[in-house]
XYZ file of C-alpha atoms in Angstrom:
701
model
C 66.293 83.655 48.805
C 63.739 83.846 46.531
C 64.878 80.560 44.593
C 65.129 78.207 48.218
C 61.366 80.216 49.054
C 59.828 78.001 46.096
C 61.781 75.421 47.046
C 60.465 74.526 49.929
C 57.108 75.797 49.038
C 57.091 73.173 46.305
C 58.190 70.533 48.882
C 55.964 71.660 51.871
C 53.179 71.652 49.016
C 54.535 68.206 48.115
C 54.408 66.734 51.270
C 50.927 67.991 52.006
C 49.798 66.172 49.349
C 51.249 62.696 49.879
C 50.068 62.904 53.280
C 46.578 64.075 52.166
C 46.841 60.781 49.802
C 48.198 58.453 52.085
C 45.238 59.491 54.485
C 42.643 58.993 51.326
C 44.356 55.324 51.082
C 43.576 54.143 54.455
C 39.797 53.521 56.056
C 39.934 52.384 59.743
C 37.074 50.328 61.291
C 36.317 49.343 65.104
C 34.011 47.870 67.128
C 33.225 50.803 68.702
C 32.692 52.964 65.281
C 29.843 53.596 63.302
C 28.868 52.835 59.304
C 27.678 56.157 59.450
C 31.191 57.748 59.776
C 33.557 58.951 57.496
C 36.255 55.606 58.017
C 39.074 58.030 58.994
C 41.107 57.181 62.190
C 38.908 59.087 64.618
C 35.326 58.264 63.062
C 36.247 54.566 62.172
C 33.429 52.553 60.455
C 31.688 50.124 62.204
C 32.256 47.208 59.848
C 34.500 45.557 57.558
C 31.840 45.470 54.652
C 31.434 49.148 54.971
C 35.013 49.796 54.125
C 35.003 47.017 51.551
C 31.973 49.123 49.987
C 33.758 52.511 49.988
C 36.301 50.918 48.067
C 34.315 49.383 45.391
C 32.675 52.886 44.965
C 36.111 54.849 44.855
C 37.248 51.777 42.553
C 33.889 52.692 40.420
C 34.835 55.991 40.293
C 38.037 55.967 38.714
C 40.346 55.420 41.711
C 42.359 52.254 41.551
C 45.266 53.069 44.343
C 45.885 50.637 46.956
C 44.198 51.111 50.063
C 44.792 49.641 53.535
C 41.836 48.807 55.898
C 43.001 48.875 59.471
C 41.045 47.097 62.056
C 40.946 48.165 65.513
C 40.982 45.483 68.188
C 37.972 43.563 69.456
C 35.142 41.732 67.789
C 33.671 41.606 64.858
C 30.341 39.612 64.488
C 30.233 38.431 61.231
C 26.629 36.822 60.057
C 27.066 37.146 56.496
C 30.109 36.123 53.496
C 32.279 39.118 53.068
C 33.209 38.708 49.174
C 35.811 40.211 47.507
C 35.844 40.048 43.250
C 38.175 41.594 40.857
C 37.056 45.261 41.921
C 38.599 44.759 45.563
C 41.933 43.912 44.600
C 44.926 45.648 45.915
C 44.061 45.739 49.257
C 45.230 45.080 53.123
C 43.150 44.126 55.662
C 45.263 44.368 58.577
C 44.550 43.493 62.411
C 46.094 45.735 65.167
C 48.982 44.876 65.687
C 48.900 45.358 70.096
C 44.996 44.820 70.065
C 43.550 41.118 69.171
C 40.808 41.435 66.204
C 38.136 38.404 66.424
C 35.663 37.849 63.629
C 32.616 35.638 65.381
C 30.671 33.666 63.267
C 28.290 32.867 66.469
C 26.586 34.757 69.395
C 27.655 34.983 72.661
C 25.000 34.214 75.251
C 24.507 36.254 77.847
C 25.720 34.774 81.595
C 22.400 35.444 82.682
C 20.945 32.918 80.629
C 23.254 30.186 82.047
C 21.971 27.985 84.725
C 23.804 25.561 87.032
C 21.709 22.336 88.079
C 21.682 21.967 91.815
C 19.784 18.468 92.324
C 20.825 15.332 94.122
C 21.239 13.845 90.829
C 22.808 16.204 88.466
C 26.445 15.698 87.841
C 28.970 18.149 89.215
C 28.576 21.681 87.056
C 25.497 20.714 85.093
C 24.462 23.762 83.441
C 21.625 24.442 81.001
C 20.415 26.883 78.789
C 16.956 28.411 77.659
C 17.971 29.062 74.021
C 14.964 30.944 72.847
C 15.213 33.172 75.493
C 19.042 33.908 74.737
C 17.770 34.542 71.069
C 18.696 31.569 69.572
C 16.570 29.393 67.252
C 18.846 27.841 64.509
C 20.453 24.762 66.180
C 21.437 23.368 63.024
C 21.123 19.505 62.343
C 23.353 16.711 62.490
C 24.212 15.068 59.395
C 26.285 12.129 58.473
C 29.962 12.777 58.289
C 32.323 11.033 57.345
C 34.529 8.916 54.258
C 33.327 9.475 51.106
C 30.412 12.293 52.452
C 31.033 15.741 51.100
C 32.857 18.259 53.271
C 29.753 20.334 54.883
C 28.630 23.071 58.268
C 28.511 21.747 61.298
C 25.606 21.950 63.586
C 25.289 24.390 65.998
C 28.193 23.765 68.412
C 28.823 25.682 72.034
C 32.611 26.777 73.283
C 33.016 27.772 76.847
C 35.789 29.973 77.972
C 36.717 29.764 74.011
C 36.936 25.993 74.587
C 34.756 23.689 71.944
C 32.227 21.076 73.765
C 31.429 17.683 72.157
C 28.049 16.117 71.598
C 27.488 13.825 74.846
C 28.656 10.113 74.245
C 29.532 6.988 75.131
C 32.182 5.672 76.136
C 33.728 9.046 77.077
C 37.080 8.151 75.865
C 37.800 6.295 72.658
C 35.650 3.481 70.858
C 34.214 0.060 71.528
C 34.301 -3.000 69.514
C 31.749 -3.769 67.020
C 29.304 -6.758 67.384
C 28.084 -9.081 65.487
C 26.844 -7.889 62.325
C 23.368 -9.413 61.471
C 22.642 -7.594 58.750
C 25.144 -5.216 56.511
C 22.706 -3.379 55.282
C 23.241 -1.778 51.326
C 26.786 -0.782 50.375
C 27.162 1.982 48.190
C 30.836 1.088 46.938
C 28.961 -1.585 45.305
C 26.353 0.568 43.437
C 23.612 -0.464 45.823
C 22.026 2.835 46.653
C 19.105 1.486 48.564
C 20.180 3.060 51.666
C 19.489 0.076 53.569
C 20.437 0.723 57.305
C 22.868 -2.529 59.206
C 21.738 -4.125 62.573
C 24.737 -4.694 65.149
C 24.785 -7.351 68.355
C 25.778 -5.291 71.712
C 26.441 -6.294 74.863
C 26.371 -3.781 77.190
C 23.014 -2.950 79.026
C 23.247 0.540 79.246
C 22.664 0.840 75.609
C 19.194 -0.128 76.315
C 18.340 3.198 77.863
C 19.273 4.516 74.561
C 16.038 3.618 72.888
C 14.068 6.571 74.658
C 16.769 8.853 73.012
C 15.258 11.584 71.044
C 17.856 11.454 67.814
C 20.428 8.895 68.901
C 23.728 8.554 66.550
C 26.466 5.812 66.332
C 30.212 6.795 65.100
C 33.045 4.921 64.236
C 34.912 2.766 61.724
C 32.338 0.326 60.545
C 34.260 -1.282 58.414
C 37.560 -0.389 56.828
C 40.175 1.673 59.554
C 40.411 4.541 56.685
C 36.745 5.298 56.786
C 35.284 6.918 59.410
C 31.110 7.922 59.530
C 28.602 8.714 61.276
C 25.044 7.518 61.071
C 21.805 7.943 63.244
C 20.251 4.991 65.132
C 16.839 3.818 63.969
C 16.127 1.434 66.876
C 17.494 -0.294 69.584
C 15.959 -4.025 70.719
C 16.498 -4.362 74.091
C 15.245 -7.871 74.049
C 17.281 -8.805 71.450
C 20.260 -6.731 72.041
C 20.357 -5.097 68.563
C 21.049 -1.735 66.915
C 19.390 -0.909 63.446
C 21.163 2.113 61.800
C 19.198 4.736 59.674
C 21.141 4.536 57.180
C 24.111 2.478 55.446
C 27.686 3.122 55.585
C 29.864 2.844 52.052
C 31.419 -0.207 52.878
C 28.679 -2.433 55.031
C 29.599 -2.684 58.170
C 31.804 -5.668 59.541
C 33.258 -6.816 62.961
C 36.193 -9.115 63.831
C 38.923 -6.441 63.343
C 40.843 -4.449 65.552
C 40.091 -1.212 63.920
C 36.178 -2.355 63.638
C 34.708 0.069 66.408
C 32.385 2.821 67.669
C 30.653 4.956 70.000
C 27.340 6.182 70.530
C 26.658 10.328 70.124
C 24.494 12.945 70.956
C 22.819 11.477 73.930
C 21.403 12.987 76.775
C 21.055 10.373 78.565
C 25.057 9.800 78.610
C 25.822 13.464 79.313
C 28.014 12.903 82.800
C 31.623 13.963 81.645
C 32.996 17.607 81.465
C 33.397 19.087 78.042
C 29.841 17.571 77.126
C 26.995 18.656 75.581
C 23.639 18.143 74.253
C 20.537 20.693 72.385
C 17.346 19.459 72.738
C 16.079 20.787 69.671
C 12.378 20.437 70.456
C 12.339 21.869 73.433
C 15.147 24.513 72.952
C 17.236 23.605 75.725
C 21.161 23.412 75.720
C 22.664 20.822 78.419
C 26.112 21.011 79.170
C 29.009 20.106 81.918
C 32.033 22.273 82.163
C 35.111 21.750 84.160
C 35.726 25.450 83.922
C 35.763 27.100 87.722
C 34.527 29.849 86.235
C 32.409 30.577 82.801
C 33.384 33.786 81.436
C 32.144 33.376 78.213
C 29.565 30.961 76.159
C 29.288 30.781 72.357
C 27.044 29.350 69.783
C 28.504 28.880 66.522
C 25.650 30.219 64.231
C 27.760 31.450 60.571
C 27.279 28.273 58.022
C 29.093 30.253 55.120
C 32.610 31.266 54.641
C 33.848 34.237 56.443
C 35.612 35.457 53.116
C 35.090 34.377 49.818
C 37.929 36.161 47.247
C 37.587 35.271 43.233
C 39.618 36.584 40.912
C 40.880 38.948 43.004
C 44.662 40.039 43.126
C 46.699 41.832 45.581
C 45.598 41.388 48.614
C 46.547 40.407 52.384
C 44.898 39.765 55.343
C 47.029 39.769 58.643
C 46.444 39.559 62.223
C 42.463 38.324 62.339
C 41.205 35.370 64.495
C 38.161 33.571 62.642
C 36.488 31.847 65.270
C 33.166 30.454 66.257
C 31.395 29.358 62.775
C 30.066 26.385 61.675
C 31.449 26.037 58.390
C 34.997 26.937 56.812
C 37.223 30.202 57.229
C 38.252 31.651 53.940
C 37.734 30.539 50.296
C 39.793 31.796 47.745
C 39.690 30.789 43.683
C 41.126 32.550 40.572
C 42.957 34.669 42.688
C 46.537 35.778 42.313
C 49.419 37.416 45.025
C 47.071 37.051 47.843
C 48.970 36.803 51.107
C 47.034 35.261 54.440
C 49.442 35.849 57.309
C 49.486 35.668 60.969
C 46.203 34.388 60.984
C 44.312 32.254 63.440
C 41.696 29.609 62.431
C 39.950 27.870 65.394
C 36.247 26.619 66.686
C 35.145 26.371 63.331
C 33.032 23.817 62.358
C 34.823 22.664 59.043
C 38.483 23.893 57.625
C 40.141 26.808 57.647
C 41.073 27.370 54.159
C 40.310 26.409 50.579
C 42.269 27.428 48.118
C 40.525 26.803 44.271
C 37.030 25.291 43.623
C 35.215 22.856 44.889
C 32.095 20.622 44.050
C 28.338 20.798 45.091
C 28.025 18.116 47.406
C 26.363 14.855 45.783
C 22.468 14.324 46.249
C 23.563 10.673 46.565
C 25.718 8.581 48.432
C 28.447 7.857 46.297
C 32.331 6.539 46.248
C 32.915 8.744 43.463
C 30.813 11.025 40.390
C 30.889 14.235 38.410
C 29.339 16.975 39.795
C 29.454 20.632 39.622
C 32.110 23.266 40.502
C 31.503 26.059 42.792
C 33.378 28.504 44.414
C 33.222 28.977 48.668
C 32.645 25.505 49.426
C 34.485 21.793 49.298
C 32.106 19.772 48.838
C 32.217 16.188 47.132
C 35.325 17.293 45.960
C 37.170 14.556 46.572
C 34.749 12.003 45.084
C 34.694 14.071 42.008
C 38.467 13.947 41.717
C 38.349 10.282 41.883
C 36.214 10.306 38.366
C 37.745 13.419 36.945
C 41.505 13.247 38.168
C 42.375 16.651 35.845
C 39.586 18.997 37.170
C 41.292 22.116 37.517
C 40.185 23.696 40.771
C 41.408 27.098 39.529
C 43.328 27.861 42.509
C 44.988 30.839 40.914
C 48.853 31.722 41.364
C 51.145 33.082 43.879
C 48.883 32.487 46.810
C 50.707 32.398 50.250
C 49.357 30.931 53.457
C 52.039 32.078 56.050
C 52.577 31.988 59.692
C 49.162 31.337 60.542
C 47.494 28.700 63.179
C 45.252 26.003 62.695
C 43.422 24.530 65.459
C 39.988 22.902 66.999
C 38.742 22.488 63.589
C 35.642 20.305 62.314
C 37.449 18.990 59.053
C 41.178 19.583 58.381
C 43.098 22.547 57.717
C 43.828 23.764 54.580
C 43.110 22.575 50.896
C 45.598 24.226 48.612
C 45.326 23.837 44.873
C 46.321 25.680 41.860
C 48.178 25.376 38.794
C 47.214 22.719 35.611
C 47.616 19.275 35.287
C 47.087 18.889 31.785
C 49.729 21.710 30.956
C 51.455 21.232 33.655
C 51.554 25.003 34.576
C 52.911 25.683 38.084
C 50.378 27.396 40.714
C 53.401 28.330 42.810
C 50.786 28.792 45.723
C 52.385 27.981 49.457
C 51.632 27.018 52.976
C 54.823 28.285 55.243
C 55.452 28.159 58.934
C 51.950 27.636 60.254
C 50.944 25.095 63.112
C 48.295 22.432 62.513
C 46.945 20.661 65.467
C 43.423 19.133 66.785
C 41.739 19.609 63.334
C 39.325 16.681 63.165
C 36.825 17.279 65.755
C 33.843 16.171 63.435
C 34.854 15.161 60.380
C 38.177 12.606 60.810
C 39.502 10.390 58.099
C 41.098 11.728 54.644
C 40.434 15.359 56.106
C 43.785 15.848 56.667
C 45.781 19.211 57.813
C 47.301 20.100 54.390
C 45.638 18.347 51.021
C 47.579 18.908 48.340
C 46.215 19.117 44.841
C 47.357 20.955 41.695
C 50.900 21.401 40.039
C 53.814 23.021 41.986
C 52.561 24.453 44.764
C 54.504 24.117 48.534
C 54.209 23.023 51.970
C 57.358 23.608 54.111
C 58.684 24.676 57.902
C 55.063 23.433 59.024
C 54.136 21.464 62.172
C 51.220 19.149 62.316
C 50.269 17.138 65.238
C 47.553 15.630 66.973
C 45.509 14.411 64.206
C 43.598 11.084 63.709
C 44.512 10.623 59.974
C 46.939 11.365 57.612
C 49.140 15.145 57.917
C 49.221 16.046 54.147
C 46.868 14.274 51.543
C 48.485 14.557 47.932
C 45.236 14.268 45.397
C 46.383 14.039 42.058
C 49.269 16.827 42.031
C 52.356 16.926 40.361
C 56.019 18.629 40.837
C 54.630 19.543 44.200
C 57.051 20.278 46.976
C 56.386 18.889 50.398
C 60.109 20.158 53.020
C 60.870 21.174 56.254
C 57.941 20.276 57.858
C 57.808 18.530 61.634
C 55.214 16.119 61.278
C 54.463 13.777 64.522
C 52.045 11.923 66.476
C 49.488 11.675 63.689
C 47.314 9.244 61.753
C 46.275 8.197 65.770
C 43.227 6.527 65.132
C 43.166 5.139 61.718
C 44.050 2.075 59.925
C 45.861 1.436 56.464
C 46.653 5.320 56.276
C 50.168 7.390 56.180
C 51.555 10.651 57.340
C 51.925 11.429 53.602
C 49.289 9.496 51.848
C 49.110 9.422 47.962
C 48.168 6.827 45.467
C 45.934 5.373 42.319
C 47.603 7.440 39.963
C 50.920 6.440 37.585
C 50.478 10.167 36.181
C 50.928 11.731 39.416
C 54.529 12.514 39.091
C 57.565 14.770 39.966
C 56.912 15.705 43.635
C 59.346 16.074 46.291
C 59.696 15.115 49.998
C 62.570 16.330 51.570
C 63.906 17.802 54.845
C 61.130 16.442 56.506
C 61.274 14.896 60.319
C 58.557 12.354 60.712
C 57.836 11.377 64.781
C 56.002 9.181 66.871
C 53.710 7.699 64.312
C 51.416 4.778 66.438
C 52.148 1.198 65.003
C 48.703 -0.696 66.779
C 47.553 -0.810 63.219
C 49.146 -0.338 59.257
C 50.264 3.078 59.817
C 53.465 4.555 58.071
C 55.438 7.859 57.906
C 55.402 7.634 53.281
C 52.543 5.832 52.178
C 53.012 5.146 48.095
C 49.254 3.469 48.054
C 48.322 1.360 44.737
C 50.479 1.524 42.357
C 51.787 5.385 43.122
C 55.001 6.578 41.621
C 57.341 9.074 40.677
C 57.958 10.520 44.040
C 61.390 11.762 45.313
C 61.688 11.031 49.106
C 65.463 12.952 49.909
C 67.061 13.882 53.517
C 64.149 13.101 55.369
C 64.675 11.942 59.492
C 62.354 9.200 60.131
C 62.107 8.068 64.112
C 59.540 5.660 65.916
C 57.323 6.289 62.659
C 54.463 4.150 62.016
C 54.612 0.145 61.615
C 56.309 0.794 58.392
C 58.384 4.213 57.768
C 57.518 3.581 54.176
C 54.982 1.741 51.966
C 55.612 1.287 48.872
C 52.107 -0.064 47.151
C 53.371 -1.587 44.152
C 54.307 0.925 42.206
C 57.766 2.397 40.272
C 60.219 4.852 39.724
C 59.960 6.341 43.841
C 63.622 7.524 45.066
C 64.582 7.087 48.541
C 68.208 8.481 49.109
C 70.124 10.176 51.801
C 67.872 9.628 54.419
C 67.815 8.385 58.148
C 65.602 5.806 59.925
C 65.876 5.307 63.407
C 64.321 3.303 65.911
C 61.513 1.638 63.988
C 59.879 -1.986 63.689
C 60.261 -2.007 59.857
C 62.356 0.348 57.470
C 60.485 -0.425 54.410
C 57.577 -2.188 53.025
C 57.612 -2.824 49.459
C 54.798 -5.389 47.459
C 53.724 -6.065 43.906
C 49.634 -5.727 44.708
C 49.202 -4.952 40.768
C 50.058 -8.517 40.094
C 47.286 -9.464 42.630
C 44.505 -7.575 44.507
C 45.102 -4.748 43.102
C 45.390 -5.695 39.359
C 41.967 -4.590 38.202
C 43.391 -0.781 38.421
C 45.704 -2.407 35.137
C 42.595 -3.473 33.337
C 41.750 -2.404 29.659
C 40.048 0.908 29.902
C 40.592 0.640 33.899
C 40.989 3.125 35.974
C 44.936 3.403 34.978
C 44.687 3.804 31.706
C 41.882 6.178 31.703
C 43.833 8.557 34.265
C 47.431 8.253 31.878
C 44.949 8.989 28.564
C 43.580 11.722 30.590
C 46.807 13.848 30.415
C 47.753 12.676 27.082
C 50.862 10.707 28.870
C 52.845 9.621 25.383
C 53.007 13.621 24.486
C 54.414 16.426 25.795
C 54.691 17.911 28.563
C 54.145 14.654 29.952
C 56.459 12.528 27.728
C 59.383 15.178 28.452
C 58.979 15.675 32.076
C 58.378 11.980 33.067
C 60.108 10.075 30.218
C 59.392 6.384 31.515
C 55.541 7.195 31.678
C 55.649 6.827 28.256
C 56.308 2.741 28.194
C 54.049 2.443 31.377
C 51.873 0.064 30.269
C 55.301 -2.587 28.851
C 54.986 -4.093 32.206
C 52.915 -1.942 35.001
C 52.434 -4.520 37.324
C 56.157 -5.176 38.421
C 57.382 -2.315 40.810
C 60.323 -0.993 39.153
C 63.275 1.362 39.606
C 62.585 2.011 42.982
C 65.841 3.535 43.857
C 66.915 3.290 47.578
C 70.671 4.501 48.050
C 72.483 6.570 50.611
C 70.452 6.003 53.041
C 71.334 5.100 57.143
C 69.453 2.657 59.004
C 69.501 3.003 62.611
C 68.291 0.593 65.037
C 65.967 -0.996 62.852
C 64.887 -4.497 63.755
C 63.716 -5.338 60.250
C 65.329 -2.862 57.093
C 62.979 -4.411 54.411
C 59.428 -6.268 54.474
C 58.947 -7.766 50.813
C 61.340 -8.912 47.781
C 64.667 -7.098 47.224
C 64.323 -7.295 43.658
C 61.339 -5.096 43.257
C 64.026 -2.181 44.562
C 66.858 -1.045 43.362
C 68.903 -1.677 46.531
C 72.386 0.069 46.564
C 75.382 -1.612 48.980
C 76.055 2.369 50.227
C 72.682 1.898 52.711
C 74.273 1.317 55.801
C 72.896 -0.367 58.545
C 73.668 -0.097 62.156
C 72.986 0.009 66.260
C 74.835 2.846 66.854
C 75.206 6.151 66.698
C 76.165 7.484 63.377
C 76.946 10.905 64.848
C 74.074 13.071 65.860
C 74.331 15.951 68.162
C 72.414 14.418 70.757
C 70.432 11.174 69.969
C 69.211 11.180 74.070
C 67.288 14.500 73.223
C 66.909 13.532 69.756
C 68.753 16.048 68.068
C 69.610 14.212 65.136
C 71.488 16.669 63.324
C 75.057 15.316 62.415
C 78.354 16.277 64.061
C 80.729 17.774 61.662
C 82.880 14.188 62.226
C 80.037 11.731 62.280
C 80.848 8.165 61.492
C 78.055 8.373 58.993
C 79.639 11.015 56.566
C 82.540 8.366 56.339
C 80.711 5.428 56.226
C 78.401 7.173 53.120
C 80.855 9.362 51.675
C 78.251 10.305 49.457
C 75.962 11.614 51.992
C 74.329 15.359 52.051
C 74.379 16.595 55.511
C 70.135 17.300 56.698
C 69.734 20.865 57.908
C 67.887 19.667 60.623
C 67.565 22.499 62.757
C 65.901 24.339 59.779
C 62.511 21.678 60.018
C 59.757 22.875 61.559
C 58.420 26.350 61.864
C 61.279 29.080 61.833
């Protein structure tokens, strides 16, 4: 009896102290709490910042235990970045599983400040708000946004019932062709940095009235269809029917090409359609038109910094939070390990959702490329810096995961994923998985993909990406990365000369694998494709993918070598594969002595390990680099493809075991676009080496 009593007493004591420890390792936050409370479930804090401060103080006192911070449902205003450094490792930040948690970087305008205009000339559902009376004085400023411009913050935006509005514009939909260009302006791409604007003719007389606008801008594709831009209008001459811009655009202004098109923006006189807004910054008055039957909420974005910045942090999970209504990006990470961002939503942000790895301080000058200063918490001029510094280590950390998140209605893309070392080929093992991306480019369009993939040994899998004007996944100087089981459709909707997956101009960029993806409905009105190997791109393996109605070409091989196409299904396209020898003609300057390709190969010491061992063909790259070599095409089926090849067959190692057919090769249900194969599919008889493609596993699982 005595021994039993002692054992029970000890057991009860252990349970008590275990329960106490569990309570001590849990903190609670609620919108109805107070930062003067204890942080318990019955006395929650009001802010996540307070909870983090408590954890940090405990760590300073020697308590290194894992801490879970529970966020009760509701809205949390965030007016300053929450920073997690090394001292705030080993933390879980969890939203309530049944009561949504919102982090907002804006302010909610009370409905009493919204005035409906009911004059005879006022459009239906035209509203105004005197922002100063609502306590809002920081409206932000419009800025140049577009190709080769730095990633940056949006101006103040409004969201009606959580739906983003857009600046008033004309035309209300699509764009109009560029008029005759009288003056191209200076061309920064040709090292003319005098920033002289262009002069463009216009035909439509409605543009005459823009001369009275306070801050008119124009946006579009002024020269090349992959390079969008937005520039301020300096002058409108209604007698000469000319527009003069206040600044240059990268390639100058051009016309007489179908992708050279534009629209006017930030025009009060063109505020005539639901979804549009205009801010009179001088008067502090917001004008907007809404087609919502009832305005239940009106939000104005304010926050310009990330909601969260994690630096040198380890073992942190962030889950169940919606990040919304800010001018900047959602979460920025650098030098982190074992961070998981799961089941979060990123919407109505002025920039992108997540960046993993450091960015570059925005260049002061407008240029295509250059060298800048690395900085955590931003993207800035990252692309321009990478172009000139191809081995730049973004310090993306290791074993970080973005899982099950939803990215939509963003200003400038979804995720920038880094990690790994391009000099040593050490892998980052960072991952984007089971995420949904759509409607990502409200402000910055071209070269702002859903996933911007850099570094070594990272992966994008089981994602769905759609309704983007530009590319879905952009590989910018990355090696040994994996893109698999993704459903990529209705992308490249606006641009010319791009692909759903795109990379190029660096022969050292090797070992990337694209497998088991489904490409569907990519427009072919311009030069677009599903997989684009641009300007000498090399060393990619494309295996087991399905291409359906996917661009002008399914594949564009732009003069590079050592690309492998095996076991793919091409269905119902105009042209299957394009290949050219551009390094022998208009792109041959890339091969100049001490030119771009030589610099990029020497930067990774390509004749020595690890590059010489992982990619042995690179050692002799300059033996005959201008001729496409060792591009293998085998065990593929082309179903109802009008033209198999655009280019010379001798530039491909095209095997006889490829099959061209107009008949159903054995799909489960071709009419319903279920392109999985039956067990007895004819394809397995025609190509005995063909491996079944797990079509039912593609996309979000």
